[in-house]
JSON list of C-alpha atoms in Angstrom, two decimals:
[
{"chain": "A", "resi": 1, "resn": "UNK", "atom": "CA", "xyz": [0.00, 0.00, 0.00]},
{"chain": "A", "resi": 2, "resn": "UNK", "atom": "CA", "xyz": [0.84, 3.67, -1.02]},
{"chain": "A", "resi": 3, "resn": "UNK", "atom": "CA", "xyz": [1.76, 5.85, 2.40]},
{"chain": "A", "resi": 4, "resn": "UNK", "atom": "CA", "xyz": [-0.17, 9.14, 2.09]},
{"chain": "A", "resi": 5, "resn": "UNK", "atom": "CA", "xyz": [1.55, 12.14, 1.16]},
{"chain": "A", "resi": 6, "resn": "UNK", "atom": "CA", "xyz": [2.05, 14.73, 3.74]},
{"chain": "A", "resi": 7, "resn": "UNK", "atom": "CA", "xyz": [3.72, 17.86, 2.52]},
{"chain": "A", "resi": 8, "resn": "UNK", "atom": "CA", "xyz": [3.26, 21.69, 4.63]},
{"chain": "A", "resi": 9, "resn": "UNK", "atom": "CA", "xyz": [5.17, 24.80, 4.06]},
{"chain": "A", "resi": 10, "resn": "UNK", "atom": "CA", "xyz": [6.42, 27.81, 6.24]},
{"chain": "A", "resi": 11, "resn": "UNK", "atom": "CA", "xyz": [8.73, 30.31, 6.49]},
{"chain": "A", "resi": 12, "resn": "UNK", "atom": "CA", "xyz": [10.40, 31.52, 9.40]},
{"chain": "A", "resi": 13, "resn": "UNK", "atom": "CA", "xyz": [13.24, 34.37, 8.91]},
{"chain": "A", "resi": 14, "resn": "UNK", "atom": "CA", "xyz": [16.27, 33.68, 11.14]},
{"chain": "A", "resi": 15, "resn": "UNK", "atom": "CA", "xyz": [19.47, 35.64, 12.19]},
{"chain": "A", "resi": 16, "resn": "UNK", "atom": "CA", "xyz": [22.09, 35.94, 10.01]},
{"chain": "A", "resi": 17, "resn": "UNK", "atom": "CA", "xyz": [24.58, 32.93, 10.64]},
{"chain": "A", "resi": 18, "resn": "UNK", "atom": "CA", "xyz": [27.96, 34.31, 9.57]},
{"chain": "A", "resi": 19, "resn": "UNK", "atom": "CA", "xyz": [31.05, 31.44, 9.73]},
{"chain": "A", "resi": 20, "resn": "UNK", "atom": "CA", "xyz": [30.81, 29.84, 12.92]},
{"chain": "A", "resi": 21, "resn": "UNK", "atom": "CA", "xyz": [29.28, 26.77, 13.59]},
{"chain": "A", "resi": 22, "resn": "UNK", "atom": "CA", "xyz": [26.00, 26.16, 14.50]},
{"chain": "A", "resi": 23, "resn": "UNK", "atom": "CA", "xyz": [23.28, 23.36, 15.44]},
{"chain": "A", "resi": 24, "resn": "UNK", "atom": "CA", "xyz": [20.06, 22.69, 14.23]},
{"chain": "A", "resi": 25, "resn": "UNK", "atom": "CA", "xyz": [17.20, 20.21, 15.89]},
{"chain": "A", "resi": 26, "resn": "UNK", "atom": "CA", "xyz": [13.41, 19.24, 15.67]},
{"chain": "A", "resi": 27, "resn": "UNK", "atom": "CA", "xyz": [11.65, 17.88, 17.83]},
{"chain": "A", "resi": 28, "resn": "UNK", "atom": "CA", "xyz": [8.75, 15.56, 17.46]},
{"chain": "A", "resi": 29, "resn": "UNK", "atom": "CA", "xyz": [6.22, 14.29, 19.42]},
{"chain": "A", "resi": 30, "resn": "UNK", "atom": "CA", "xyz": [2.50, 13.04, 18.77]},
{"chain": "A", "resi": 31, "resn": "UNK", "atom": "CA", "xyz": [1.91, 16.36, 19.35]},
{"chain": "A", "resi": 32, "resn": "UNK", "atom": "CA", "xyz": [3.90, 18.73, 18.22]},
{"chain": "A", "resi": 33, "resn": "UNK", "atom": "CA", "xyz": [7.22, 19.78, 15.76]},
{"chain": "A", "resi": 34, "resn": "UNK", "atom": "CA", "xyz": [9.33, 22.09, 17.33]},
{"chain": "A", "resi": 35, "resn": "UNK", "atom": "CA", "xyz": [12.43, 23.44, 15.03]},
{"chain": "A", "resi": 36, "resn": "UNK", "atom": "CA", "xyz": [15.33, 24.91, 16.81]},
{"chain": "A", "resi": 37, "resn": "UNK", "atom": "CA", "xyz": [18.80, 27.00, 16.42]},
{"chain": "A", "resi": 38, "resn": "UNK", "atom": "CA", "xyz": [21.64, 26.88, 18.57]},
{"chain": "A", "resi": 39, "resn": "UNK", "atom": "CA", "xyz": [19.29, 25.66, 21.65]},
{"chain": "A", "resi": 40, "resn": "UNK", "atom": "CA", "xyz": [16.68, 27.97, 20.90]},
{"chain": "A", "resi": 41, "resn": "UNK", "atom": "CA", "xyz": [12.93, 27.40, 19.93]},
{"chain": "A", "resi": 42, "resn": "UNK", "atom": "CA", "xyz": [12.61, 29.12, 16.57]},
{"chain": "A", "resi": 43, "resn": "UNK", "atom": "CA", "xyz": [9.12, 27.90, 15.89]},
{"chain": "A", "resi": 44, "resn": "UNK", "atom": "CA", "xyz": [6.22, 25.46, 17.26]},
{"chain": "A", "resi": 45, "resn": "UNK", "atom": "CA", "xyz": [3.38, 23.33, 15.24]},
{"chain": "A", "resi": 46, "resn": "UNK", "atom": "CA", "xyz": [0.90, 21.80, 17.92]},
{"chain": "A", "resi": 47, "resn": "UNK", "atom": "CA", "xyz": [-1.15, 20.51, 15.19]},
{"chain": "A", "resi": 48, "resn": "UNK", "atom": "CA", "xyz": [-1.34, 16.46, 15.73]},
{"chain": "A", "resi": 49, "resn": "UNK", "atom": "CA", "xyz": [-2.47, 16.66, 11.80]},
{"chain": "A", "resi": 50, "resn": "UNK", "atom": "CA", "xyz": [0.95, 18.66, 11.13]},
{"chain": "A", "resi": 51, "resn": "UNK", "atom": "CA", "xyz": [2.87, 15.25, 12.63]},
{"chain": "A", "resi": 52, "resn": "UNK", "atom": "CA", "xyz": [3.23, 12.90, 9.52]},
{"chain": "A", "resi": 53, "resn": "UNK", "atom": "CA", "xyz": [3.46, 9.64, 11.34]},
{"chain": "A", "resi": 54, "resn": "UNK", "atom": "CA", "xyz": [6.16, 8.67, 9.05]},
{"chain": "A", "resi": 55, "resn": "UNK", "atom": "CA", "xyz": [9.57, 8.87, 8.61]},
{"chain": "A", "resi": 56, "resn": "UNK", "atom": "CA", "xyz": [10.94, 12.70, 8.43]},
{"chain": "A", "resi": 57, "resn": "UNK", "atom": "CA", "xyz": [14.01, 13.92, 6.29]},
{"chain": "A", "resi": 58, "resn": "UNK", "atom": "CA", "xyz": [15.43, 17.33, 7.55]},
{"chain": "A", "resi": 59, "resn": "UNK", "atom": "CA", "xyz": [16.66, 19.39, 4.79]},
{"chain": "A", "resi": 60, "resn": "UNK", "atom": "CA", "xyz": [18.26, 23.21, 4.71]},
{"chain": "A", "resi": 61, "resn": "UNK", "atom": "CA", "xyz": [18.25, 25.84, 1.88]},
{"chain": "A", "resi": 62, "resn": "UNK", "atom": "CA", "xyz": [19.26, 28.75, 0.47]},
{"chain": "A", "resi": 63, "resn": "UNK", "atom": "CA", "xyz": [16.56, 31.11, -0.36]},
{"chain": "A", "resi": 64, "resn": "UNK", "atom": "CA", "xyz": [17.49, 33.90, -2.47]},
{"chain": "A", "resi": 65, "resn": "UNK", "atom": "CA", "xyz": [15.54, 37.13, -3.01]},
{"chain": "A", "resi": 66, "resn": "UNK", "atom": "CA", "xyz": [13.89, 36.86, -6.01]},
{"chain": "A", "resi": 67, "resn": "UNK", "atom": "CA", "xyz": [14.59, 38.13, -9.80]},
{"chain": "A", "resi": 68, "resn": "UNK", "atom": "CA", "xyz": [18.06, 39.70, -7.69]},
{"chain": "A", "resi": 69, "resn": "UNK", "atom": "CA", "xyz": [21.31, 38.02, -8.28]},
{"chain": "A", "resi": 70, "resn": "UNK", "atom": "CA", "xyz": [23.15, 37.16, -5.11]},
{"chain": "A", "resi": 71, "resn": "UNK", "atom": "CA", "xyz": [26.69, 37.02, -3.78]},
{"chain": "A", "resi": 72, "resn": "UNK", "atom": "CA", "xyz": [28.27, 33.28, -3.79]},
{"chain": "A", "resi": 73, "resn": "UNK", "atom": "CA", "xyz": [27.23, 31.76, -0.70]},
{"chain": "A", "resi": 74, "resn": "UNK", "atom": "CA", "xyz": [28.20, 27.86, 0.57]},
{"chain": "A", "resi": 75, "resn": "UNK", "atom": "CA", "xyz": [27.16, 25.64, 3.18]},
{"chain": "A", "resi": 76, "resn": "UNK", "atom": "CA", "xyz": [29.14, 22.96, 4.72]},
{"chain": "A", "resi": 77, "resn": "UNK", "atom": "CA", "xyz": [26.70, 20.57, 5.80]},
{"chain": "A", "resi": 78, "resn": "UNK", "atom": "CA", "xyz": [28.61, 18.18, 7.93]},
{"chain": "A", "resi": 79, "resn": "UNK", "atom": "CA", "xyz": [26.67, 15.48, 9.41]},
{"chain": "A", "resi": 80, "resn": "UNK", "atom": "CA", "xyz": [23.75, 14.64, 11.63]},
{"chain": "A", "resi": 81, "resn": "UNK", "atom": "CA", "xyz": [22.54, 12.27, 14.61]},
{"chain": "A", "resi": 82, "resn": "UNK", "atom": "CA", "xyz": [19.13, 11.55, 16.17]},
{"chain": "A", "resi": 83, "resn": "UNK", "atom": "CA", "xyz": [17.62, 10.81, 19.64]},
{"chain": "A", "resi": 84, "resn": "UNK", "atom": "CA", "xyz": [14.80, 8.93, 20.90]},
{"chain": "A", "resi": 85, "resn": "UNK", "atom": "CA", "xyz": [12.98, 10.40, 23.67]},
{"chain": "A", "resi": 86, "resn": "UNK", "atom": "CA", "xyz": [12.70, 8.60, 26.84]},
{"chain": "A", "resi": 87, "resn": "UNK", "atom": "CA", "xyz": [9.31, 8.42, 27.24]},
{"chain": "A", "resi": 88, "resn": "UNK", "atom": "CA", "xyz": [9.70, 7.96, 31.61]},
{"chain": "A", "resi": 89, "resn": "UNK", "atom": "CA", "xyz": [12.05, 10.95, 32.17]},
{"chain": "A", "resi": 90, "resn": "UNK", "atom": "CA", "xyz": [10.84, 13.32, 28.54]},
{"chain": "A", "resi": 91, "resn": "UNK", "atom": "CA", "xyz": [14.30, 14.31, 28.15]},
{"chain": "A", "resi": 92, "resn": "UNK", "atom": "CA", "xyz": [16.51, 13.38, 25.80]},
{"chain": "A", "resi": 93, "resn": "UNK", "atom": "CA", "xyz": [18.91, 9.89, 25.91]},
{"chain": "A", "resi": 94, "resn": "UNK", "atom": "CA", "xyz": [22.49, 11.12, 26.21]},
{"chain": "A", "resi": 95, "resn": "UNK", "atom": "CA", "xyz": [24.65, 10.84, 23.59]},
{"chain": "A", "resi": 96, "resn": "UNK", "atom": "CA", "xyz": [28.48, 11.53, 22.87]},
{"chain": "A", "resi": 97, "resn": "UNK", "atom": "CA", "xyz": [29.13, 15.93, 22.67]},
{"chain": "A", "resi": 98, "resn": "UNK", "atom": "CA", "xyz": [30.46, 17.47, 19.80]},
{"chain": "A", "resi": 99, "resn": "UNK", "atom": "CA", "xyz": [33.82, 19.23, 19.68]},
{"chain": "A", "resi": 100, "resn": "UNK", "atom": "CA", "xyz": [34.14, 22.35, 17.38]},
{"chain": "A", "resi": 101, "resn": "UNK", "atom": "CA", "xyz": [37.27, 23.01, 15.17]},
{"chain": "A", "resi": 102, "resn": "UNK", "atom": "CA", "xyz": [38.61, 25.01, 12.65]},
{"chain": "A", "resi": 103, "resn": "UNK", "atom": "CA", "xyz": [39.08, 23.14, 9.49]},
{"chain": "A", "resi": 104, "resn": "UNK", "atom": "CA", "xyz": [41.77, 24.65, 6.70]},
{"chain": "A", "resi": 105, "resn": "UNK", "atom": "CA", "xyz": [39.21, 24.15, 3.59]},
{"chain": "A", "resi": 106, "resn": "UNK", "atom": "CA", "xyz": [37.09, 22.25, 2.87]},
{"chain": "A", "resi": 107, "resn": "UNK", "atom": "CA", "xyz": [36.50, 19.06, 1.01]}
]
């Protein structure tokens, strides 16, 4: 059997991120999708119809202005990890930190 498709749009306008690093989570329950930046809450859906009940890809982009040609911009998109909730405690499992460096280019 087909799996239904689910697909929603938003925007949300967020700092500039200059050339540090920085982290970016979701979190979802059965009840809600929370999307996050450095630690911070940047948005909330508590719509149980907004939570797909299926498998969820996380993807970033670049969003121009449009018909306006812009400066060369790159992302270094390094890797990611997931958590499951521990449904007793509602905090996260703990996993291994990350350690921030300087790289001399990039790949």
């Amino acid at each position: 059997s087909k799996r239904p498709k689910k697909s929603w749009k938003g925007k949300r306008r967020i700092p500039a991120l200059g050339d540090g690093p920085h982290t970016f989570g979701i979190e979802l329950t059965r009840s809600h999708i929370t999307w996050f930046l450095d630690g911070r809450s940047l948005a909330t859906v508590k719509n149980k119809k907004a939570v797909p009940g299926v498998p969820l890809t996380p993807r970033l982009s670049l969003v121009g202005k449009k018909q306006q040609e812009m400066r060369r911009t790159r992302v270094l998109y390094d890797w990611q990890r997931a958590w499951q909730l521990n449904k007793q405690a509602k905090k996260a499992k703990v996993g291994k930190g990350l350690k921030s460096k300087k790289l001399k280019k990039a790949c």
